[in-house]
mmCIF file of C-alpha atoms in Angstrom:
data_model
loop_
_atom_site.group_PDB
_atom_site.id
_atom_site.type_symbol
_atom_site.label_atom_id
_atom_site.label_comp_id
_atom_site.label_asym_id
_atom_site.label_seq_id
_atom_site.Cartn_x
_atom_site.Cartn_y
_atom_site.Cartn_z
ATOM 1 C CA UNK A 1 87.229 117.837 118.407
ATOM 2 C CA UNK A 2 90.366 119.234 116.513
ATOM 3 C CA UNK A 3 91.717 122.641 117.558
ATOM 4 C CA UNK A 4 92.279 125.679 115.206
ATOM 5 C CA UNK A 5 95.931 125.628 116.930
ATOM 6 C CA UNK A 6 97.087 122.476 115.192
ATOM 7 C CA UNK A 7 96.087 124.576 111.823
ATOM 8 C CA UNK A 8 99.218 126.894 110.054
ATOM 9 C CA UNK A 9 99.085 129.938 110.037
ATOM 10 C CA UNK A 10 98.396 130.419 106.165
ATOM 11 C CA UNK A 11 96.811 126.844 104.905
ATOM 12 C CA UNK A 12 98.958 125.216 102.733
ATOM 13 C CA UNK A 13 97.878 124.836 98.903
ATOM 14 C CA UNK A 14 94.746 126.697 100.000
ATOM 15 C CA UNK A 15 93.533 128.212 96.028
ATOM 16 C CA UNK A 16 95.630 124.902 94.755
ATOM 17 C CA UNK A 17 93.731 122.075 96.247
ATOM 18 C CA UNK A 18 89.994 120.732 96.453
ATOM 19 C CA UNK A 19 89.324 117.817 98.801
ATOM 20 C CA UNK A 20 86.394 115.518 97.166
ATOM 21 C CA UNK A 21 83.991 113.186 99.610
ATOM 22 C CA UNK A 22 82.099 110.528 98.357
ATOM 23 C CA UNK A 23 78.851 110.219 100.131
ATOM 24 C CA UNK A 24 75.216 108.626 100.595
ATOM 25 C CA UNK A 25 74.431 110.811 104.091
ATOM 26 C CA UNK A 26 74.925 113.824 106.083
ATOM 27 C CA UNK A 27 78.388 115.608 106.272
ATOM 28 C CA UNK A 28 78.107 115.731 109.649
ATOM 29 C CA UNK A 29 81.365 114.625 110.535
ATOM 30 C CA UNK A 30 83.260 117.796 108.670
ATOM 31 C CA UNK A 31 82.395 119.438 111.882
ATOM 32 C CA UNK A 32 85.257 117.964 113.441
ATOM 33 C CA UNK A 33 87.516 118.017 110.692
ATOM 34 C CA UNK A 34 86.256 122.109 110.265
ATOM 35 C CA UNK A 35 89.937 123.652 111.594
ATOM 36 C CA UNK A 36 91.462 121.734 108.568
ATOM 37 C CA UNK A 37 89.162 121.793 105.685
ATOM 38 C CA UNK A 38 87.173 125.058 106.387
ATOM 39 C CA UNK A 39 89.808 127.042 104.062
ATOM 40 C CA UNK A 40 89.497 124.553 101.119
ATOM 41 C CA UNK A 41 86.582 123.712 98.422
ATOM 42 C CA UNK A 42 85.193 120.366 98.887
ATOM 43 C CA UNK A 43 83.538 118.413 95.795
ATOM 44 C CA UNK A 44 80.786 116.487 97.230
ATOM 45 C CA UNK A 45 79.380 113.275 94.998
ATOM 46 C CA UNK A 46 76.043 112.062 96.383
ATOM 47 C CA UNK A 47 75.532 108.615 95.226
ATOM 48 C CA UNK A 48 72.405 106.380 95.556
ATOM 49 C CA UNK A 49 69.434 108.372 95.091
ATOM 50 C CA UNK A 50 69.535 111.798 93.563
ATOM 51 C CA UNK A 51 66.421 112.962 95.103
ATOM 52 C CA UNK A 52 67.812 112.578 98.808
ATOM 53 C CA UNK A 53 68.945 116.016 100.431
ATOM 54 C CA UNK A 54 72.149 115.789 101.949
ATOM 55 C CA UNK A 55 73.259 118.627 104.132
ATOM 56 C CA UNK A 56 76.320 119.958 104.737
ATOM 57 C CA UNK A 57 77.198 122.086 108.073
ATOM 58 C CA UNK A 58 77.652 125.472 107.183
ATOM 59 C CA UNK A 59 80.521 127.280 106.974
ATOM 60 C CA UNK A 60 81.927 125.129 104.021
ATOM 61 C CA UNK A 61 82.828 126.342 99.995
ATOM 62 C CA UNK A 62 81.299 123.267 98.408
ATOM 63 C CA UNK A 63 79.611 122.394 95.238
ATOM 64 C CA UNK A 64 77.320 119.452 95.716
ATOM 65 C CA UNK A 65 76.580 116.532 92.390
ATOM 66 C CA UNK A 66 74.476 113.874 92.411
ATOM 67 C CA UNK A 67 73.538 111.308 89.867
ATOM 68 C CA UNK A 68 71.580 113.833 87.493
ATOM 69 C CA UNK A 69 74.584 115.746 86.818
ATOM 70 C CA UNK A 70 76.558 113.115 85.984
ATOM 71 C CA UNK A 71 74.125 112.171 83.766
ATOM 72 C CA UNK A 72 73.935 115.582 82.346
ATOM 73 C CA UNK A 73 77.427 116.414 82.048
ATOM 74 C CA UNK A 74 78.345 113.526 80.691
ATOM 75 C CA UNK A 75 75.761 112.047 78.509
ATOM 76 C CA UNK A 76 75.893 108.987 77.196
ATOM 77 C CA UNK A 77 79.436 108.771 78.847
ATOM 78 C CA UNK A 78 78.173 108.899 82.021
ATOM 79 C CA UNK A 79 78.245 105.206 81.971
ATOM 80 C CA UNK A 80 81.528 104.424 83.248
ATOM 81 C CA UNK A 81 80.922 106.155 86.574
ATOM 82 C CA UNK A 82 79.707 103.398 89.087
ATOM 83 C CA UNK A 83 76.575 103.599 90.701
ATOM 84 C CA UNK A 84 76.094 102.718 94.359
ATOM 85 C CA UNK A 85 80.173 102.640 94.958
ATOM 86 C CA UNK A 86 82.280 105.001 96.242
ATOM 87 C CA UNK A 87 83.982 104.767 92.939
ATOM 88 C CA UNK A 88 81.736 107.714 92.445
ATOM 89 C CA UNK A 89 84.314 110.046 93.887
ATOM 90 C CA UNK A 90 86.046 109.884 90.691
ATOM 91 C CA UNK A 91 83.630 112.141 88.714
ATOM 92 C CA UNK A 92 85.057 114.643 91.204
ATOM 93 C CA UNK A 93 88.661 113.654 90.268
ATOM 94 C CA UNK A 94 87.184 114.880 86.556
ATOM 95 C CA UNK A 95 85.506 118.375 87.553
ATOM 96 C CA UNK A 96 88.303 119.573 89.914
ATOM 97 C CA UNK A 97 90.570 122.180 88.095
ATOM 98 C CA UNK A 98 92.753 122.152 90.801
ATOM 99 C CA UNK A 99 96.453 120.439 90.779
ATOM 100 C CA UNK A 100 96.075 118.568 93.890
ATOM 101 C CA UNK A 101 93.239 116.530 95.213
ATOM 102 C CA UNK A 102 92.500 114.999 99.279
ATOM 103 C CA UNK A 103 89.872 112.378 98.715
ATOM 104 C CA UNK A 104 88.131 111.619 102.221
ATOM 105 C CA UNK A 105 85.028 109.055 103.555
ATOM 106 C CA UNK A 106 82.353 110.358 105.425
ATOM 107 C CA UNK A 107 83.311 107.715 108.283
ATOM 108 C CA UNK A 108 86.481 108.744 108.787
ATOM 109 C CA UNK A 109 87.474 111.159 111.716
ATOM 110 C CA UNK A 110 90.499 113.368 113.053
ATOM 111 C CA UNK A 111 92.758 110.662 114.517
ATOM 112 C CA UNK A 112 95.431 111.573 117.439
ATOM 113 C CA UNK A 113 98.963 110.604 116.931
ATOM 114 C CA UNK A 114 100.416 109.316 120.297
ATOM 115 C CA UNK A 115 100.921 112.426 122.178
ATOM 116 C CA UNK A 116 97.401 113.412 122.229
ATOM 117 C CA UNK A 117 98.121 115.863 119.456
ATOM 118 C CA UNK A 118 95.033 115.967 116.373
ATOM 119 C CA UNK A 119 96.829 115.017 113.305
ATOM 120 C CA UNK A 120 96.088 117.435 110.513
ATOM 121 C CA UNK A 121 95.884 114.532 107.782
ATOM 122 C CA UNK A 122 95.434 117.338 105.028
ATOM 123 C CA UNK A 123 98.818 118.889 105.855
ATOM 124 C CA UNK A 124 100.652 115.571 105.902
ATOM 125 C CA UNK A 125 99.569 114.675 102.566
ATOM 126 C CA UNK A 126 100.661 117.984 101.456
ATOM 127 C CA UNK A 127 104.080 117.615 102.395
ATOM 128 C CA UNK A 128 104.174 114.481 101.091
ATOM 129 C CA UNK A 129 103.572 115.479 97.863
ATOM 130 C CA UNK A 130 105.431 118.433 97.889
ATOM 131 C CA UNK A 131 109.105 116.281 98.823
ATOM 132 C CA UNK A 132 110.011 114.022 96.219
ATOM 133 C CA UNK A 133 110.100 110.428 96.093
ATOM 134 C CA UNK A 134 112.655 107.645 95.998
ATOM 135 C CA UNK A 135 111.352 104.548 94.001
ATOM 136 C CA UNK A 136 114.596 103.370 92.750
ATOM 137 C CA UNK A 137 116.676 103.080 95.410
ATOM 138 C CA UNK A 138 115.200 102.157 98.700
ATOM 139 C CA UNK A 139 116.780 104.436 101.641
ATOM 140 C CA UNK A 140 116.629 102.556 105.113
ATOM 141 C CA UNK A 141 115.779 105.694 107.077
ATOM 142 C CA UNK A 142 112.545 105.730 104.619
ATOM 143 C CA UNK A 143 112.194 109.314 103.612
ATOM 144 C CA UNK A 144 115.250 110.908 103.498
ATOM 145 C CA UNK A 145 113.603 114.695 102.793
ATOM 146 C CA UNK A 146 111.720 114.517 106.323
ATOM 147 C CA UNK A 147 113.570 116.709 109.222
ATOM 148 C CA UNK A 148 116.164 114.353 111.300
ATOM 149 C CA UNK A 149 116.462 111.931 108.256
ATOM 150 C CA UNK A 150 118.665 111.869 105.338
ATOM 151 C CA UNK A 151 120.492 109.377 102.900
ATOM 152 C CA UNK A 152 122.027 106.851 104.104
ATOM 153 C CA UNK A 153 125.971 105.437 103.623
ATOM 154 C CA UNK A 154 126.208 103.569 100.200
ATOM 155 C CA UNK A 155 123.020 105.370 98.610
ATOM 156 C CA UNK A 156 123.959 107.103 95.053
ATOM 157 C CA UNK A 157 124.393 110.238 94.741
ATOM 158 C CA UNK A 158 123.265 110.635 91.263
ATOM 159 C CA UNK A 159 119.428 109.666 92.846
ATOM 160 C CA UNK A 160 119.060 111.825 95.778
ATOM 161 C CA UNK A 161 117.389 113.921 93.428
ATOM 162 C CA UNK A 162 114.403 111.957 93.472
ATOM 163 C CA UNK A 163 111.377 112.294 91.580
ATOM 164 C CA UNK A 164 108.272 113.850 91.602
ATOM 165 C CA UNK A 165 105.594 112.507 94.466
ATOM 166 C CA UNK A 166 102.320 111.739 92.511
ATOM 167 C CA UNK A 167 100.145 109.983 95.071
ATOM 168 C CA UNK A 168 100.312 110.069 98.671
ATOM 169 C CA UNK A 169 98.611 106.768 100.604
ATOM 170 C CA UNK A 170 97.637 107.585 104.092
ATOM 171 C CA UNK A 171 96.726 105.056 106.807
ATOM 172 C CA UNK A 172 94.047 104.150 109.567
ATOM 173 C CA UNK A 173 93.882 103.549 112.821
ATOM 174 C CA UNK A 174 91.203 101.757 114.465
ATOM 175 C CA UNK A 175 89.221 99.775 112.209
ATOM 176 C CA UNK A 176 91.722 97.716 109.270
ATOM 177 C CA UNK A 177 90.740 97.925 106.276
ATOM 178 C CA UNK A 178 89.920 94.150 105.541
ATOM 179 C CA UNK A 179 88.831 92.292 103.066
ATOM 180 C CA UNK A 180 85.351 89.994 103.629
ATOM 181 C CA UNK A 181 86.902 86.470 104.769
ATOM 182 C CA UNK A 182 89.805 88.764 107.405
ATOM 183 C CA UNK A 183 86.615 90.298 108.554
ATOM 184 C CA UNK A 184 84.744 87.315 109.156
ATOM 185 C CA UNK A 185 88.038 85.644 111.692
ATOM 186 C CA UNK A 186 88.464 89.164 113.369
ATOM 187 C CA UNK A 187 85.937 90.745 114.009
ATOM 188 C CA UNK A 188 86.737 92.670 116.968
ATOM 189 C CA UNK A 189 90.751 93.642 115.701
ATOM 190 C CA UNK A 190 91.373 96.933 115.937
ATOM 191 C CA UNK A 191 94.719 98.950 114.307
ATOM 192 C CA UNK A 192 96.600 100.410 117.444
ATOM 193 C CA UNK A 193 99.518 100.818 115.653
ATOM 194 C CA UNK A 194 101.096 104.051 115.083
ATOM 195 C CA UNK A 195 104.023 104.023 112.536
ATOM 196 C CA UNK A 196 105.947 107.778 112.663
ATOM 197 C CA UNK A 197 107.344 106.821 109.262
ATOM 198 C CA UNK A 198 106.728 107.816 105.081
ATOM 199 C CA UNK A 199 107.743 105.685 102.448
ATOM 200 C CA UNK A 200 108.440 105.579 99.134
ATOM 201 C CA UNK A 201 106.808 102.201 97.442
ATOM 202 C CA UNK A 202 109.784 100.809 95.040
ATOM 203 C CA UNK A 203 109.573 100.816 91.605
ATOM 204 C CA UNK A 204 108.282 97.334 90.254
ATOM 205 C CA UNK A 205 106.350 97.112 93.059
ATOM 206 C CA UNK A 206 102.165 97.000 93.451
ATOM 207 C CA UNK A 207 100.317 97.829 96.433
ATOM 208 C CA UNK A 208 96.567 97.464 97.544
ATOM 209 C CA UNK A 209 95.552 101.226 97.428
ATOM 210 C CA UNK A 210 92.795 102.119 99.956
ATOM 211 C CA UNK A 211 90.608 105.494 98.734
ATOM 212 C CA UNK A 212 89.303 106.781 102.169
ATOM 213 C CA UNK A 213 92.900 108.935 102.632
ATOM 214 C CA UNK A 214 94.339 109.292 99.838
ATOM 215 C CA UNK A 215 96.135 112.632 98.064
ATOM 216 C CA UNK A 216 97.222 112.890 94.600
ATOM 217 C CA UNK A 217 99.115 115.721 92.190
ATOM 218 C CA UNK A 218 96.306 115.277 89.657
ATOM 219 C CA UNK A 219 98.095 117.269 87.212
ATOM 220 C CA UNK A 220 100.488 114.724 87.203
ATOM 221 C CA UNK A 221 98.702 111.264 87.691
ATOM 222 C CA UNK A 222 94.804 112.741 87.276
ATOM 223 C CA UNK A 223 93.255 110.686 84.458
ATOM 224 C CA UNK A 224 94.512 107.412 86.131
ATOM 225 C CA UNK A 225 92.727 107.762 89.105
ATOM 226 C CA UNK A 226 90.186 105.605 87.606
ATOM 227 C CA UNK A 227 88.068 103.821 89.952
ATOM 228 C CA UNK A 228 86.984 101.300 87.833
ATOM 229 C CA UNK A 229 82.934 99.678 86.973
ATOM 230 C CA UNK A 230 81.928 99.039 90.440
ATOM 231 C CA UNK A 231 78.839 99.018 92.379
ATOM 232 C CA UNK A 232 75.405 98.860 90.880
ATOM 233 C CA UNK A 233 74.914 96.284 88.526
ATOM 234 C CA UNK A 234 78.239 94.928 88.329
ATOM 235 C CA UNK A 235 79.760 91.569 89.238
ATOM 236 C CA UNK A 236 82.022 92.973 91.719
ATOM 237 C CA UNK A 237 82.480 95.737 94.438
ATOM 238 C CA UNK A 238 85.333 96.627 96.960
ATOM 239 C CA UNK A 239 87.807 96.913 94.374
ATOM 240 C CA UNK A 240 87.395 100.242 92.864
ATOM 241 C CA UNK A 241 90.379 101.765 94.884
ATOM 242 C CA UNK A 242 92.143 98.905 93.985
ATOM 243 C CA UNK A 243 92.145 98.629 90.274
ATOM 244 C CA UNK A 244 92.929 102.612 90.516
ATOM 245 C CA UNK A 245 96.005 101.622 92.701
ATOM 246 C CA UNK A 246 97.180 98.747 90.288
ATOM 247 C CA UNK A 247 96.731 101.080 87.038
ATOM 248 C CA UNK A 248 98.705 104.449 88.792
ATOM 249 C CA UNK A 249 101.483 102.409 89.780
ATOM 250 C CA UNK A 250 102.142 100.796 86.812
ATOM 251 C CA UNK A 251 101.851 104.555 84.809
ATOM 252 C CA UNK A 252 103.942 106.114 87.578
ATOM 253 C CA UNK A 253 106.792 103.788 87.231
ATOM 254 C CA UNK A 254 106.311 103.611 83.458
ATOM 255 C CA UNK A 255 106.210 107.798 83.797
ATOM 256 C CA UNK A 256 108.890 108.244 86.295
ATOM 257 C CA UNK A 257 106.978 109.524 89.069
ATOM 258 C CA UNK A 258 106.620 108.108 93.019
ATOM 259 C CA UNK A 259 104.051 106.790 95.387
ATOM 260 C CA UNK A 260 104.125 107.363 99.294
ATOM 261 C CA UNK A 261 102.631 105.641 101.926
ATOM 262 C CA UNK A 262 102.433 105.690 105.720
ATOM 263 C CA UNK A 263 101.686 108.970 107.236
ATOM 264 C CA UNK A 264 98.918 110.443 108.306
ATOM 265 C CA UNK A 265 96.847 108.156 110.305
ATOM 266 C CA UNK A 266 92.903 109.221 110.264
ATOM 267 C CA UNK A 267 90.315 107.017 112.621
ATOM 268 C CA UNK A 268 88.142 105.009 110.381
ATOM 269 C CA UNK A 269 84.784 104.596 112.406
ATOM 270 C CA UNK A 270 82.930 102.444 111.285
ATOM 271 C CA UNK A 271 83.203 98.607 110.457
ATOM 272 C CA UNK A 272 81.408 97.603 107.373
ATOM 273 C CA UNK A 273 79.250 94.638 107.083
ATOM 274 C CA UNK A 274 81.793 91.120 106.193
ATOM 275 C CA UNK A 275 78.683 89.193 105.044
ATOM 276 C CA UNK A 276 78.040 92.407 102.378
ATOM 277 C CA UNK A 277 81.517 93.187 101.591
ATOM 278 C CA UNK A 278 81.798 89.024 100.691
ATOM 279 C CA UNK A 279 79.096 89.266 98.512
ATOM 280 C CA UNK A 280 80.623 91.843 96.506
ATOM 281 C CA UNK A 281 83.958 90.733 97.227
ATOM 282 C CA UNK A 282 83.672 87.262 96.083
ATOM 283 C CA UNK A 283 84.525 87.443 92.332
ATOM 284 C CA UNK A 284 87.761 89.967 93.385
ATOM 285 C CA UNK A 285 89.142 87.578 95.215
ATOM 286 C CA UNK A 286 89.731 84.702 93.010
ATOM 287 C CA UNK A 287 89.991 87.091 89.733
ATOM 288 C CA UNK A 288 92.932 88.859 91.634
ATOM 289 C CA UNK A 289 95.189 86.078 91.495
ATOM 290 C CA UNK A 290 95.004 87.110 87.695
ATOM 291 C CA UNK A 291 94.913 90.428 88.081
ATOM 292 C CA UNK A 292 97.726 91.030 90.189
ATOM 293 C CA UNK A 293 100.187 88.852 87.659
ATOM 294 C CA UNK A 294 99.174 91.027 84.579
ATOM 295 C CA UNK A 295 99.650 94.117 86.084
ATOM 296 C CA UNK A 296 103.199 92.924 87.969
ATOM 297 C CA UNK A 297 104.256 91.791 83.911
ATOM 298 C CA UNK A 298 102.303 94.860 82.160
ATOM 299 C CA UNK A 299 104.751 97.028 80.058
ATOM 300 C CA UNK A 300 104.127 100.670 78.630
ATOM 301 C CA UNK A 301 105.790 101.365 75.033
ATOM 302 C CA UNK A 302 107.619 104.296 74.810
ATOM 303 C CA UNK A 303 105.999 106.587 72.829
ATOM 304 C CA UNK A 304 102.784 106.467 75.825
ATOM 305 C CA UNK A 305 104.208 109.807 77.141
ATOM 306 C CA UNK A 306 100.887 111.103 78.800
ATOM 307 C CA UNK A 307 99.020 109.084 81.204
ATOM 308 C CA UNK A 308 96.210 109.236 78.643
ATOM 309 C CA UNK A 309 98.439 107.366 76.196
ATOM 310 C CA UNK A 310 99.223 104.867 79.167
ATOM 311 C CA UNK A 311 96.060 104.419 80.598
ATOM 312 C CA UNK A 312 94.475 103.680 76.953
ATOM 313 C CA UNK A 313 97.149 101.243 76.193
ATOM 314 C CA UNK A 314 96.576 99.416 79.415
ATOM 315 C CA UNK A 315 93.162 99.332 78.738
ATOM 316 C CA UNK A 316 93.958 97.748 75.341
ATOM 317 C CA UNK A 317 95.949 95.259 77.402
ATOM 318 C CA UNK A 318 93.105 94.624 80.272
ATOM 319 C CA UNK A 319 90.962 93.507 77.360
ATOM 320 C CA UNK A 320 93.257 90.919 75.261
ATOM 321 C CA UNK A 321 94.733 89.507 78.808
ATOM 322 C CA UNK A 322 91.902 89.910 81.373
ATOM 323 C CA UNK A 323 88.879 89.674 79.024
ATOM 324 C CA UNK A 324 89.703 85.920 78.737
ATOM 325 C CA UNK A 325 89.047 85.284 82.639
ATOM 326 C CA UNK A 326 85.345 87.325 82.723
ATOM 327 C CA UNK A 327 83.392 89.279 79.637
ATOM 328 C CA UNK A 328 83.695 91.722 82.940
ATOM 329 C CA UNK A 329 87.240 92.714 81.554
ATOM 330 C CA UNK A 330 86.400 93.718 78.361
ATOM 331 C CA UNK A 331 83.332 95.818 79.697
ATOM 332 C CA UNK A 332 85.659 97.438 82.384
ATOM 333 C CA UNK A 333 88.220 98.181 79.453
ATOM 334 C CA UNK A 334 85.815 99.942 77.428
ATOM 335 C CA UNK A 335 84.714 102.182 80.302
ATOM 336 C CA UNK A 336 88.613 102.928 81.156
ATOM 337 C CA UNK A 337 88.243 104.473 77.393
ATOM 338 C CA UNK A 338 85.580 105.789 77.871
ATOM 339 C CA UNK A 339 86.533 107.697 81.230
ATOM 340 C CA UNK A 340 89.506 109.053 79.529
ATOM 341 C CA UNK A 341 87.154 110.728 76.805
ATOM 342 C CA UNK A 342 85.548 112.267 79.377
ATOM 343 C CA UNK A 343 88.271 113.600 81.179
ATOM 344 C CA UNK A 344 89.652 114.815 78.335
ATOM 345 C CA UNK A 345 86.014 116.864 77.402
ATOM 346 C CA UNK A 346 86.045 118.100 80.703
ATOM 347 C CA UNK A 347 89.698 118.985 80.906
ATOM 348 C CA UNK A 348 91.018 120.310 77.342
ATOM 349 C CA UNK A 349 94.785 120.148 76.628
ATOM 350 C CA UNK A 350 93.972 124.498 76.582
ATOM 351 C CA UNK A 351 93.558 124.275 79.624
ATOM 352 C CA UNK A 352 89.685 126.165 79.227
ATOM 353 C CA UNK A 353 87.052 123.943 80.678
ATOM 354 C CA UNK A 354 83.783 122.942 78.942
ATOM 355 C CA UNK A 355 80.964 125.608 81.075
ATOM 356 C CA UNK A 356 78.962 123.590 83.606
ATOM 357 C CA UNK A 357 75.041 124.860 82.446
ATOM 358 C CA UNK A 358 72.257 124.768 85.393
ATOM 359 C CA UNK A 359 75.481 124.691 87.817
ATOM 360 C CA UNK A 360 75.362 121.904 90.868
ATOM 361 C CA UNK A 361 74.381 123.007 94.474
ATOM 362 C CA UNK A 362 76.713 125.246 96.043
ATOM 363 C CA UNK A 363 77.167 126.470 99.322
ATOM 364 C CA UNK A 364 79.150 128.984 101.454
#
């Protein structure tokens, strides 16, 4: 169990942050992850069946959705949130009026870094975000704003300003997060490895974006973290944190803004089932020798200055490139429109939010 002594003092970002969990069960494992997140809001999304009670431990400030409210927030709309995916998260993304957001699985635990120590992931991520980032100029000593590290000889002065963090990537130890086939020749690999490093991920460059630890500045980068039409009903699954990965890069490079990875480390549980995870993998993996050459050549005009602007352009692009591999494309492009009217209903330029009638579970 984690120890209130690993906690500061005053938690950082405590009325600035809400941490959102995706889940079909239980919360039973925020018990041990209490001494962290007791002192922040979580945004639960129950997916599957609406009917099912999930409990929460008490203790927790929490506001609870499940599939009805989706449905009766967002109408019609309500389409382009996957069903049966953890994509579902995302509709939490939408409601949070917060600036930051910690997005968590329900199998993931408080990992130890290799003193013994229980890492406080949240606080990490938090620092992460609030140090800038260094995508145009890699640094050798990785990130030069962490104590004992700095610029290195022959690094420009005029960029040691950096730029604003807008997603923060944390890691796993214990089970990998594989795809199907890696799966399927190791089944019994575990990640040991504990890297004490954060890096910036250079401009130009994609990366495969994993959702179970994960922290954003969703003021900044919000209505891209898109998770994509996954799940339920759709020809492919596994890739919702991936397409969300591909499309943020491309808008924070376009934007000016940075992506982290590395630090913190949180144990991942539980090994998923290959022979599942192929079947809804299948599709991904030959489409994403497509998909990863569009969004490595995708280019932004200059007058998208919002990540609205950029994300409905792309999704312009997704459907005049991508629609020619799969009719998929073109109905994933519609819902990336679609997604952005909602968040934009949801989350007026004023700043006011559209009232929430017959409010979700809450609890205390």
């Amino acid at each position: 169990m984690a120890t209130s002594s690993s906690v500061p003092s005053t938690p950082l970002l405590k009325d600035e942050l809400d941490i959102v969990i995706p889940t079909i069960r239980n919360l039973d494992f925020l018990e041990m992850w209490r001494p962290f997140f007791a002192p922040y809001h979580l945004i639960i999304v129950q997916d599957g069946d609406p009917s099912k009670t999930i409990k929460v431990p008490e203790g927790f400030d929490y506001e609870l959705h499940n599939r009805n409210d989706i449905n009766r927030l967002l109408g019609p709309r309500a389409s382009c949130i996957s069903f049966k995916d953890s994509a579902c998260r995302c509709f939490g993304f939408m409601l949070s009026k917060k600036k930051y957001i910690y997005t968590i699985d329900d199998d993931c635990f408080v990992a130890k870094d290799p003193s013994g120590k229980d890492i406080n992931a949240l606080e990490q991520h938090i620092k992460n975000l609030l140090s800038p980032s260094t995508p145009l100029f890699f640094n050798t000593l990785y990130d030069p704003y962490r104590e004992g590290a700095d610029f290195v000889r022959g690094y420009p002065f005029s960029m040691r300003d950096g730029v604003p963090t807008a997603v923060s990537h944390g890691l796993w130890l214990n089970i990998p997060d594989y795809d199907a086939p890696t799966q399927l020749v190791k089944p019994r690999e575990r990640n040991t490895r504990y890297v004490d490093a954060v890096m910036t991920i250079p401009k130009g460059t994609l990366f495969p974006m994993c959702g179970m630890n994960l922290a954003f500045d969703r003021e900044l980068i919000g209505p891209a973290m898109y998770f994509g039409l996954m799940g339920d009903g759709q020809p492919i699954g596994r890739y919702d944190d991936m397409w969300a990965g591909w499309c943020t890069k491309v808008i924070t490079d376009h934007l000016g803004l940075g992506v982290k990875t590395g630090l913190p480390y949180i144990w991942h549980s539980k090994a998923s089932n290959p022979f599942v995870n192929l079947k809804k993998e299948y599709k991904g993996i030959f489409w994403q020798e497509d998909i990863i050459p569009f969004f490595q050549n995708a280019t932004l005009p200059k007058d998208c200055t919002t990540v609205q602007k950029c994300y409905i352009e792309l999704s312009k692009q997704v459907k005049e490139k991508l629609g020619k591999i799969d009719p998929y494309f073109d109905k994933l492009a519609d819902a990336m429109v679609t997604w952005i009217e909602a968040w934009d209903e949801l989350n007026p330029p004023s700043g006011v939010a559209a009232e929430v009638a017959n409010g979700p579970a809450k609890g205390k």
